[in-house]
Short mmCIF file of C-alpha atoms and ligand atoms in Angstrom, two decimals:
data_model
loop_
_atom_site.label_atom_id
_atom_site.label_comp_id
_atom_site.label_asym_id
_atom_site.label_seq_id
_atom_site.Cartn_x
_atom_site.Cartn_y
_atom_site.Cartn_z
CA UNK A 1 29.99 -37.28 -19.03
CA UNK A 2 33.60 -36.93 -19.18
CA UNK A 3 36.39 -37.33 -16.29
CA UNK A 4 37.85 -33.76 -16.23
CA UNK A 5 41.33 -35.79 -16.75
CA UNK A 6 40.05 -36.61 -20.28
CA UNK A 7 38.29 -33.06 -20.93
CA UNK A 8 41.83 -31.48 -19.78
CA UNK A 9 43.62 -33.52 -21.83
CA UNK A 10 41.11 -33.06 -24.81
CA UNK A 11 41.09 -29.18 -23.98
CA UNK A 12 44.33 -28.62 -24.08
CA UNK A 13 43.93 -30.18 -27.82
CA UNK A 14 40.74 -28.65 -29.09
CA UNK A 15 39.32 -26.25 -26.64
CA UNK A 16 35.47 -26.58 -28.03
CA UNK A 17 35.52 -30.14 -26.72
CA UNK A 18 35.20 -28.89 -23.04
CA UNK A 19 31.80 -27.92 -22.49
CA UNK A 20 31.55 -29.47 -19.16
CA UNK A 21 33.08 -28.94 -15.81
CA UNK A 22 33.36 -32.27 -14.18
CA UNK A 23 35.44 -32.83 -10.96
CA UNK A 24 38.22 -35.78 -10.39
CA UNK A 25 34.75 -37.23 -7.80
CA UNK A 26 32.63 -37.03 -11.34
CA UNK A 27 30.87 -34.07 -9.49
CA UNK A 28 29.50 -31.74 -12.43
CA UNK A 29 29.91 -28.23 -11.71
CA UNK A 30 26.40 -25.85 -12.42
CA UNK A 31 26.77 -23.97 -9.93
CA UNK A 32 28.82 -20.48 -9.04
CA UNK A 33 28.82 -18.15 -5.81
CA UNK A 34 30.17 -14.96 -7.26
CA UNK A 35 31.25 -12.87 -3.76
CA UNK A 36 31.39 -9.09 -5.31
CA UNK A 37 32.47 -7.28 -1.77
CA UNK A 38 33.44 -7.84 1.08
CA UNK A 39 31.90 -4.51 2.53
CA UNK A 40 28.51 -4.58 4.49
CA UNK A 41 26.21 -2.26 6.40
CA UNK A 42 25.35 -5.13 9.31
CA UNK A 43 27.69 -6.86 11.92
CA UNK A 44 26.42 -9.65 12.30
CA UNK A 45 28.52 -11.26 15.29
CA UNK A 46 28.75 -14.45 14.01
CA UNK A 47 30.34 -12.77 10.52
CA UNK A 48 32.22 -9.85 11.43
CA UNK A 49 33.51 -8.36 14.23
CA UNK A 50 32.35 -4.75 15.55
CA UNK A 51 34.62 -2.75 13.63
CA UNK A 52 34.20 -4.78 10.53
CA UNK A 53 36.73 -6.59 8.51
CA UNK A 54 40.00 -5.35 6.93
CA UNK A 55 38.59 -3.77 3.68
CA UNK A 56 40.01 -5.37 0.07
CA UNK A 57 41.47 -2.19 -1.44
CA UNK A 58 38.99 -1.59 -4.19
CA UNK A 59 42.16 -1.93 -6.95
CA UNK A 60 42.21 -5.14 -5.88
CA UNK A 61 38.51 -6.09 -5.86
CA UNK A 62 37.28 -7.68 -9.11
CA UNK A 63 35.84 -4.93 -11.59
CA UNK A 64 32.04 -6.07 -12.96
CA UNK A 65 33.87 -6.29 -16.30
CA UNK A 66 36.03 -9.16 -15.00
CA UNK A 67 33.60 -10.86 -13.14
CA UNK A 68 30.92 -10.62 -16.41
CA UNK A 69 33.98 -12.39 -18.46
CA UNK A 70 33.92 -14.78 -15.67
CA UNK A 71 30.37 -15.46 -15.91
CA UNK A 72 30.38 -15.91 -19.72
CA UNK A 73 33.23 -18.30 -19.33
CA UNK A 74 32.08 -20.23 -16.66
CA UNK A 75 28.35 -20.25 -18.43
CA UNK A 76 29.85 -21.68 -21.53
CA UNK A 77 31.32 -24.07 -19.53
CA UNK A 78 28.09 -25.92 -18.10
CA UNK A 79 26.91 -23.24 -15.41
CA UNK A 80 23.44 -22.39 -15.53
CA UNK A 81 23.10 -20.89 -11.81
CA UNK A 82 24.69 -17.96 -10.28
CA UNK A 83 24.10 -16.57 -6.94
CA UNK A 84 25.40 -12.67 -6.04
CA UNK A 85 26.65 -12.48 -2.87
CA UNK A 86 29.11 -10.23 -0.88
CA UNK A 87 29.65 -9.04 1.92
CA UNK A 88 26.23 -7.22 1.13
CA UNK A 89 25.70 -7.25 -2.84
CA UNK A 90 23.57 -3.80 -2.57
CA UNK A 91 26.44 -2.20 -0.23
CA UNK A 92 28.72 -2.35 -4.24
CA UNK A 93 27.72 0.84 -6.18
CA UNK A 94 26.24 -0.69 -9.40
CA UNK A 95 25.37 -3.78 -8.11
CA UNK A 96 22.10 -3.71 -9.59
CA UNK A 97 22.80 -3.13 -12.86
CA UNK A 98 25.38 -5.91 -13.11
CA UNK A 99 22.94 -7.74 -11.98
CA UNK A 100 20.49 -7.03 -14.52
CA UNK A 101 23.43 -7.24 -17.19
CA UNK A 102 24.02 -10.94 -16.05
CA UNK A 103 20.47 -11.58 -16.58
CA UNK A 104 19.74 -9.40 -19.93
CA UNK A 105 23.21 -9.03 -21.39
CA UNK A 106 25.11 -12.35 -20.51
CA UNK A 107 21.57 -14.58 -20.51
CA UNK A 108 22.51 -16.12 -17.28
CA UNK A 109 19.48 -18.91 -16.31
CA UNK A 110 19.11 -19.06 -13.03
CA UNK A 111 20.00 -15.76 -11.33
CA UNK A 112 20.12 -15.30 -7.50
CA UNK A 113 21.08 -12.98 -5.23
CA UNK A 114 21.65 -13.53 -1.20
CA UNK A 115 21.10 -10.43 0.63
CA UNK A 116 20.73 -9.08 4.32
CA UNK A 117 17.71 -7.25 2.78
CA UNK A 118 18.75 -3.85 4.03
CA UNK A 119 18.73 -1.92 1.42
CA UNK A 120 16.96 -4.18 -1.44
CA UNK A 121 13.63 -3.15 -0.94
CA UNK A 122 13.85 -0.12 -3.69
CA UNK A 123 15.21 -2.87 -6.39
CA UNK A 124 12.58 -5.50 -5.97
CA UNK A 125 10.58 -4.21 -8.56
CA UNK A 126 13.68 -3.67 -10.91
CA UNK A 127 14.75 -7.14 -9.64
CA UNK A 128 11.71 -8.74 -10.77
CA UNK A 129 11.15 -7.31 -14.23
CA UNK A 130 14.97 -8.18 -15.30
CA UNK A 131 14.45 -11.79 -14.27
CA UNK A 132 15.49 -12.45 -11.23
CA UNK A 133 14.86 -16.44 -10.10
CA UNK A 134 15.08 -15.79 -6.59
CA UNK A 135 15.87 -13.98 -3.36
CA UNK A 136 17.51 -15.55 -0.25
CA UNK A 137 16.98 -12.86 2.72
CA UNK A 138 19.40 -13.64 6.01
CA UNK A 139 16.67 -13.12 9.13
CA UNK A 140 17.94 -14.00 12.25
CA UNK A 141 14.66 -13.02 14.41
CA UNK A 142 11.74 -11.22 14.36
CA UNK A 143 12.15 -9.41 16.89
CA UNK A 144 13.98 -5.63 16.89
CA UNK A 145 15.59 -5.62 20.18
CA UNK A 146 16.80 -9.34 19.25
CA UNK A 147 18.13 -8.39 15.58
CA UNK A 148 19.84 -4.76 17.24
CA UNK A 149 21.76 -7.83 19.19
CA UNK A 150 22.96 -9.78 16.85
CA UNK A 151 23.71 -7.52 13.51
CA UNK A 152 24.29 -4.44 15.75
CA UNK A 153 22.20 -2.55 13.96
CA UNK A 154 18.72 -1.18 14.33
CA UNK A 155 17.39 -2.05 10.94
CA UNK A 156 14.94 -5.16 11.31
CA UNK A 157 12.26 -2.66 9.45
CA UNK A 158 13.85 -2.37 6.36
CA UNK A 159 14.65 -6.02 6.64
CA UNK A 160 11.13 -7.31 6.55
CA UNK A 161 10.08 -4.31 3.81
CA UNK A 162 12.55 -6.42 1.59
CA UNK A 163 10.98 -9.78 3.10
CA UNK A 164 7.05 -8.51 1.76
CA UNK A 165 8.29 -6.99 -0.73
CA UNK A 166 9.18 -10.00 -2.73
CA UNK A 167 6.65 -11.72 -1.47
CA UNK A 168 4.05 -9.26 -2.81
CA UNK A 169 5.78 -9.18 -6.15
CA UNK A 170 6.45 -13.36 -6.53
CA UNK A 171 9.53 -13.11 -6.36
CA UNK A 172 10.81 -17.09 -4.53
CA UNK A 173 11.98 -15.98 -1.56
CA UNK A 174 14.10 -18.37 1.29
CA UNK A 175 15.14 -17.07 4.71
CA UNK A 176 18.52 -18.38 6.13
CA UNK A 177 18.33 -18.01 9.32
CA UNK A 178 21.62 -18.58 11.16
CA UNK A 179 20.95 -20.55 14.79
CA UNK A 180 23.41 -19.73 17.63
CA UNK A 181 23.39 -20.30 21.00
CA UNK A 182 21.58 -17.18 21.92
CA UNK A 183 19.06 -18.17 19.36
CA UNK A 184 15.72 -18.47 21.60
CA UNK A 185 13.20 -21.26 21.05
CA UNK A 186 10.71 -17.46 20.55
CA UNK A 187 13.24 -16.34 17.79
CA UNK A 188 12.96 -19.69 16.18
CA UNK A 189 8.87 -20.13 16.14
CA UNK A 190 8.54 -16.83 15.35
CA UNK A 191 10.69 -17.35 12.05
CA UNK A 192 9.12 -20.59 11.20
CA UNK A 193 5.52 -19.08 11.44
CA UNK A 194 6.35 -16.84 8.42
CA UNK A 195 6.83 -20.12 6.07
CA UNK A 196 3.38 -21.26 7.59
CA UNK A 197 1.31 -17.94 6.48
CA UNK A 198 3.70 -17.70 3.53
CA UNK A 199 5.04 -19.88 0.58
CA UNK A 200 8.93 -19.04 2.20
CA UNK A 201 11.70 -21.44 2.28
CA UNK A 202 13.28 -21.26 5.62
CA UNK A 203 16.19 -22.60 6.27
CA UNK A 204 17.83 -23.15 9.71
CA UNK A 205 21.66 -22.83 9.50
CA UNK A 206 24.40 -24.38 11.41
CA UNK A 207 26.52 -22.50 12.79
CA UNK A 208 29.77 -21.99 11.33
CA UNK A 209 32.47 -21.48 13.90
CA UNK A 210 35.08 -18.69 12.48
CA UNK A 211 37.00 -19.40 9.94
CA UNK A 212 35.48 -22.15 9.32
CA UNK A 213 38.11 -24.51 10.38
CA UNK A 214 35.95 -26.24 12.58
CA UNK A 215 37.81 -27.59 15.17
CA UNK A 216 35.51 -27.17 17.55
CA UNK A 217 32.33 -27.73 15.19
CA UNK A 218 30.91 -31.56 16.61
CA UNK A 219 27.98 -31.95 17.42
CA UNK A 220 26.14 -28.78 16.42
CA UNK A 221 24.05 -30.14 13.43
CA UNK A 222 22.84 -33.25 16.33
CA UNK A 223 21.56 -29.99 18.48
CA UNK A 224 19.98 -28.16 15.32
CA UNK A 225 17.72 -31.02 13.81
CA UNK A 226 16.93 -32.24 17.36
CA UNK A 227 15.56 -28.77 18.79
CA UNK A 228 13.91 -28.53 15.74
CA UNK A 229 12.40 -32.07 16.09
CA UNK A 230 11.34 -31.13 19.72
CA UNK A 231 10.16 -28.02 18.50
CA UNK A 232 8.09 -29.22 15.63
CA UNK A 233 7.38 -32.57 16.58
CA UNK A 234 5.34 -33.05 12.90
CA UNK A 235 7.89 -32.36 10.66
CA UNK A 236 7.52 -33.97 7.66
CA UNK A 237 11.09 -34.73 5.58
CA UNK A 238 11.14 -34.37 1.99
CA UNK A 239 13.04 -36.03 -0.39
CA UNK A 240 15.85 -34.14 -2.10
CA UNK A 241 14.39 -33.44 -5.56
CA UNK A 242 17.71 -31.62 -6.89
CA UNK A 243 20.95 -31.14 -5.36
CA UNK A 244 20.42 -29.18 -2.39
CA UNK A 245 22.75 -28.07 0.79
CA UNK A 246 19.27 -28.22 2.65
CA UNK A 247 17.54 -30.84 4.18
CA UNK A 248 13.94 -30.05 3.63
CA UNK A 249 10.90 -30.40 6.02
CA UNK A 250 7.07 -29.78 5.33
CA UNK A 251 4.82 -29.51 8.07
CA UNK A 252 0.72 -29.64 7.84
CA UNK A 253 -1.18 -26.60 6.98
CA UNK A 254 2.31 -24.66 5.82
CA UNK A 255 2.53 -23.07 2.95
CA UNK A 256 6.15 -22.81 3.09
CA UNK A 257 8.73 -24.76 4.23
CA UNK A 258 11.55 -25.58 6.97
CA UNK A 259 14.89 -26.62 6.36
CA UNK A 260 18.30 -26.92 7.92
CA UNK A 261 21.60 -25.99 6.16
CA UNK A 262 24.06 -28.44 7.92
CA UNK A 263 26.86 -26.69 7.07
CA UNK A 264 29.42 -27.66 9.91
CA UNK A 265 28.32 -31.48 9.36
CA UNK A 266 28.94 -30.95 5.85
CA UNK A 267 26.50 -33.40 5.08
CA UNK A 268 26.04 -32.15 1.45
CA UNK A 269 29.51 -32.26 0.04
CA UNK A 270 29.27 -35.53 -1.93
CA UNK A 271 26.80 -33.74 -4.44
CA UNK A 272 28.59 -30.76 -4.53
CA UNK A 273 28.20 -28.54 -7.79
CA UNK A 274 29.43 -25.30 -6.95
CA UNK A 275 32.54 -23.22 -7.05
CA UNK A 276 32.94 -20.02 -5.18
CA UNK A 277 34.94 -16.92 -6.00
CA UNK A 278 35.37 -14.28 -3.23
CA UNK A 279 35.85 -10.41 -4.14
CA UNK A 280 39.46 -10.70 -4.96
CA UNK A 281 39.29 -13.29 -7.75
CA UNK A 282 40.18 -16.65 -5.97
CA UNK A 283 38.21 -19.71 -6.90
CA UNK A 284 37.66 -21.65 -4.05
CA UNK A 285 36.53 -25.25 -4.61
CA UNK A 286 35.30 -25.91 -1.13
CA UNK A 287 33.94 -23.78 1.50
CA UNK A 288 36.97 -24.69 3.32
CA UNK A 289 39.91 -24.66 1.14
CA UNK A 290 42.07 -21.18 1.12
CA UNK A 291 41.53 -20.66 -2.90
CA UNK A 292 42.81 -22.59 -5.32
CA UNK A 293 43.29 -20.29 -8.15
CA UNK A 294 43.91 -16.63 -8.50
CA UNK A 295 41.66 -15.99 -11.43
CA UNK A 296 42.39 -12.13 -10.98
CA UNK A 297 45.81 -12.55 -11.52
CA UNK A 298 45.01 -14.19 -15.20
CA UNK A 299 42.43 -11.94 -15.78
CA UNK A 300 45.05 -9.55 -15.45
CA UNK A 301 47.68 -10.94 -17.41
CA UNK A 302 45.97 -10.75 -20.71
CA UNK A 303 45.52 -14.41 -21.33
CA UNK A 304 43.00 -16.03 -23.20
CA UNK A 305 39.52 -17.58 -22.14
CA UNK A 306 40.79 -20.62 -23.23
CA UNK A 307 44.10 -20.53 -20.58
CA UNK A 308 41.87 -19.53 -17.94
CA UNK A 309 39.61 -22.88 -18.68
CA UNK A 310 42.17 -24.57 -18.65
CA UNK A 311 43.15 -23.40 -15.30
CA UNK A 312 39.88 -23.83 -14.15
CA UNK A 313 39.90 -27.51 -15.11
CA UNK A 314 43.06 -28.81 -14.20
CA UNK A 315 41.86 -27.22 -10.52
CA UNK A 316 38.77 -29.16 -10.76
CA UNK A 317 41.33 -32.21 -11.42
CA UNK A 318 42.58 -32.19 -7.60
CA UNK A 319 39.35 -31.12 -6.00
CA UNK A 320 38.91 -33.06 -2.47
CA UNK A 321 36.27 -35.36 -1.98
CA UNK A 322 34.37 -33.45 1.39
CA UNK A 323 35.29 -30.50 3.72
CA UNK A 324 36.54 -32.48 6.25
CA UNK A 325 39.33 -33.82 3.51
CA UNK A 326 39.49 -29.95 2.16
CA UNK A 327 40.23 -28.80 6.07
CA UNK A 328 42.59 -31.42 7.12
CA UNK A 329 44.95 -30.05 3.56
CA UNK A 330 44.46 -26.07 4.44
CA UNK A 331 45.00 -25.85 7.92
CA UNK A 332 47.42 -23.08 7.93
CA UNK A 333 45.11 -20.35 6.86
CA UNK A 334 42.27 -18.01 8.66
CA UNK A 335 39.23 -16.48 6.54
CA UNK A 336 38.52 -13.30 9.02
CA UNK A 337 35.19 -13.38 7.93
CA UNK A 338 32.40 -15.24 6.07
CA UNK A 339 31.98 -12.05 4.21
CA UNK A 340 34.77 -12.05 2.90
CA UNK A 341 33.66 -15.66 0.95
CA UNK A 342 29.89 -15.09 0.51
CA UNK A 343 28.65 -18.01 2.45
N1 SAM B 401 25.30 -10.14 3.47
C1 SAM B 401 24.52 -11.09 2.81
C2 SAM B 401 23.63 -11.83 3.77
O1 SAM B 401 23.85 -11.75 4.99
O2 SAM B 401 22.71 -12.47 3.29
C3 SAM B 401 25.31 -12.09 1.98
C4 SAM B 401 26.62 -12.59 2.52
S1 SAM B 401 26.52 -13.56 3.99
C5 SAM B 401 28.21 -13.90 4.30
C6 SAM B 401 25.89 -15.08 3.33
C7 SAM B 401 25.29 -16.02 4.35
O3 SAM B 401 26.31 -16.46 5.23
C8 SAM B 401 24.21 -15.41 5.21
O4 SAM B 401 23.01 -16.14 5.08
C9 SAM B 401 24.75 -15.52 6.61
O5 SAM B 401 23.75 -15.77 7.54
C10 SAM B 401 25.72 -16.68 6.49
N2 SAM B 401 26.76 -16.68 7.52
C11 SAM B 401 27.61 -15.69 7.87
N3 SAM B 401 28.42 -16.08 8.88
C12 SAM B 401 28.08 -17.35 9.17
C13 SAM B 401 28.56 -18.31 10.11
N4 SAM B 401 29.54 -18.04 10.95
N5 SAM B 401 27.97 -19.52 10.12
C14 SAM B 401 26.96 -19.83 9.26
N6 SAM B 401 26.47 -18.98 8.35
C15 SAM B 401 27.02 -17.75 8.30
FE1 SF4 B 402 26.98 -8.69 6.62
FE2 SF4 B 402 25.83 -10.90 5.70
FE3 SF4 B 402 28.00 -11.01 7.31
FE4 SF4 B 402 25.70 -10.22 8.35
S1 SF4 B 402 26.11 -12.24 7.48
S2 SF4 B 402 27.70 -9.21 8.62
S3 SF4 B 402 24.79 -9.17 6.68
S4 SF4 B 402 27.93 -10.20 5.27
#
């Protein structure tokens, strides 16, 4: 593997020598979070507030043919895995077929898309015959009066249509299921008896304080694993098997799985693999950094693959080494919303 120093350098002689995207921590990058809105049809409290978010003017909202050039580029480049996300994917007219274009037309591997599940019920069978590797579905609670509460909206139904859905039809499905303080100790066994009658991945996440700038994130990821543990006093860790943001639990007589997403702890960073571009074309190379390059405004300069590699590399050159690091640098900014990032 080569330092992305040497791959810059050799780059900006021979562009066919960079195959690789390989951060200044040696962290390889396979991963991309492609944000394609920042419009959704929940309000979730934790995301949004009631009246939503201040909408991206759609001129200035990546076009599917910019983010497919993306994709290519950023395939040829070592990526194998992309995850849709938004906003709500399904709220973008033509989401679908993009989707099946990444998978049919562009060849991407490992295709994923995180949804809120609303409205992805009528695509699951379209889903699964272009190819589709898996489905994460956000599920707060099973319960309607408790899911009215926190996504103000009355659409839990739909929700877990989506949920059997893909479980009827294969597809891998994991739950992220976001754990506040109004999260009941019902809400959370009710959620974790779905991965014991069904082969789900459920993952408990930590709450992310808005924006993100966690200044008053401690000791939340202490609280999660710890209910949890009192919860579920036989839970059963696994080992990491690939790189994963989730620490993994089994527990006997499951046929799923529990995990917890400790994303305020930022427990996962020194593995890191992905890059994230929100709905406006900025690359982010942390969760918590304000973007560190405008890839719409190359796109829409005219320059060549090649420059925008280039770009993309000498980024990757000055990437921090955790959040904590990436929030202490970027202090000055506020994200409005998560779904305005994609998670
Ligand atoms: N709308 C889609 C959905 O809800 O699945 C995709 C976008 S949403 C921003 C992606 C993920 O971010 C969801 O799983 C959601 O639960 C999570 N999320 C949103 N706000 C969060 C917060 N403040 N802390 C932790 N996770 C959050
Ligand atoms: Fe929408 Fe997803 Fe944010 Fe909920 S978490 S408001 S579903 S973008």
């Amino acid at each position: 593997m080569y330092s992305s120093d040497f791959l810059s350098h050799q780059y900006s002689q021979n562009p066919c020598v960079l195959n690789q995207l390989v951060d200044n921590h040696g962290r390889k990058i396979t991963y991309l979070r492609l944000a394609i809105t920042d419009r959704c049809n929940l309000r979730c409290h934790y995301c949004m507030p009631e009246g939503g978010v201040t909408l991206i003017p759609h001129a200035d909202t990546l076009s599917y043919e910019e983010m497919e050039r993306l994709v290519v580029l950023f395939q040829d480049f070592g990526v194998t895995k992309v995850r849709i996300t938004g906003g709500e994917p399904f709220a973008r007219v033509g989401c679908f077929e993009f989707l099946q274009n990444l998978k049919n037309k562009v060849g991407v591997d490992q295709l994923h898309i995180t949804t809120n599940g609303v409205e992805t019920a009528k695509y699951l069978i379209r889903l699964k015959q272009a190819g589709i590797s898996g489905i994460n579905l956000s599920l707060d609670t099973m319960d309607r009066k408790r899911f009215k509460e926190i996504t103000r909206r009355d659409r839990l139904d739909r929700v877990l249509a989506t949920m059997y859905g893909a479980l009827e039809l294969n597809i891998p499905l994991k739950i992220n299921s976001v754990v506040t303080a109004e999260t009941s100790d019902r809400d959370i066994i009710a959620l974790a008896d779905l991965a014991k009658l069904h082969p789900i991945n459920l993952r408990f996440i930590e709450l992310m304080p808005f924006s993100g700038r966690s200044k008053v994130a401690t000791s939340c990821n202490h609280t999660l694993i710890h209910r949890l543990e009192c919860l579920f006093p036989d839970l059963q860790e696994r080992r990491a098997d690939t790189v994963s943001t989730a620490r993994q639990f089994g527990r006997p007589g499951f046929l799923g799985s529990i995990g917890i997403i400790e994303g305020s702890s930022r427990t996962f960073c020194a593995t890191c693999n992905k890059l994230r571009i929100t709905p406006q074309g900025m690359m982010k190379a942390c969760l918590y950094d304000d973007g560190v390059l405008d890839l719409r405004k190359l796109l829409r300069s005219g320059v060549s693959d090649n420059k925008i590699a280039l770009k993309i590399c000498q980024c990757l050159n000055h990437r921090y080494a955790d959040g904590h690091e990436t929030e202490m640098a970027n202090v000055q900014q506020n994200e409005p919303s998560m779904a305005t990032i994609g998670g």
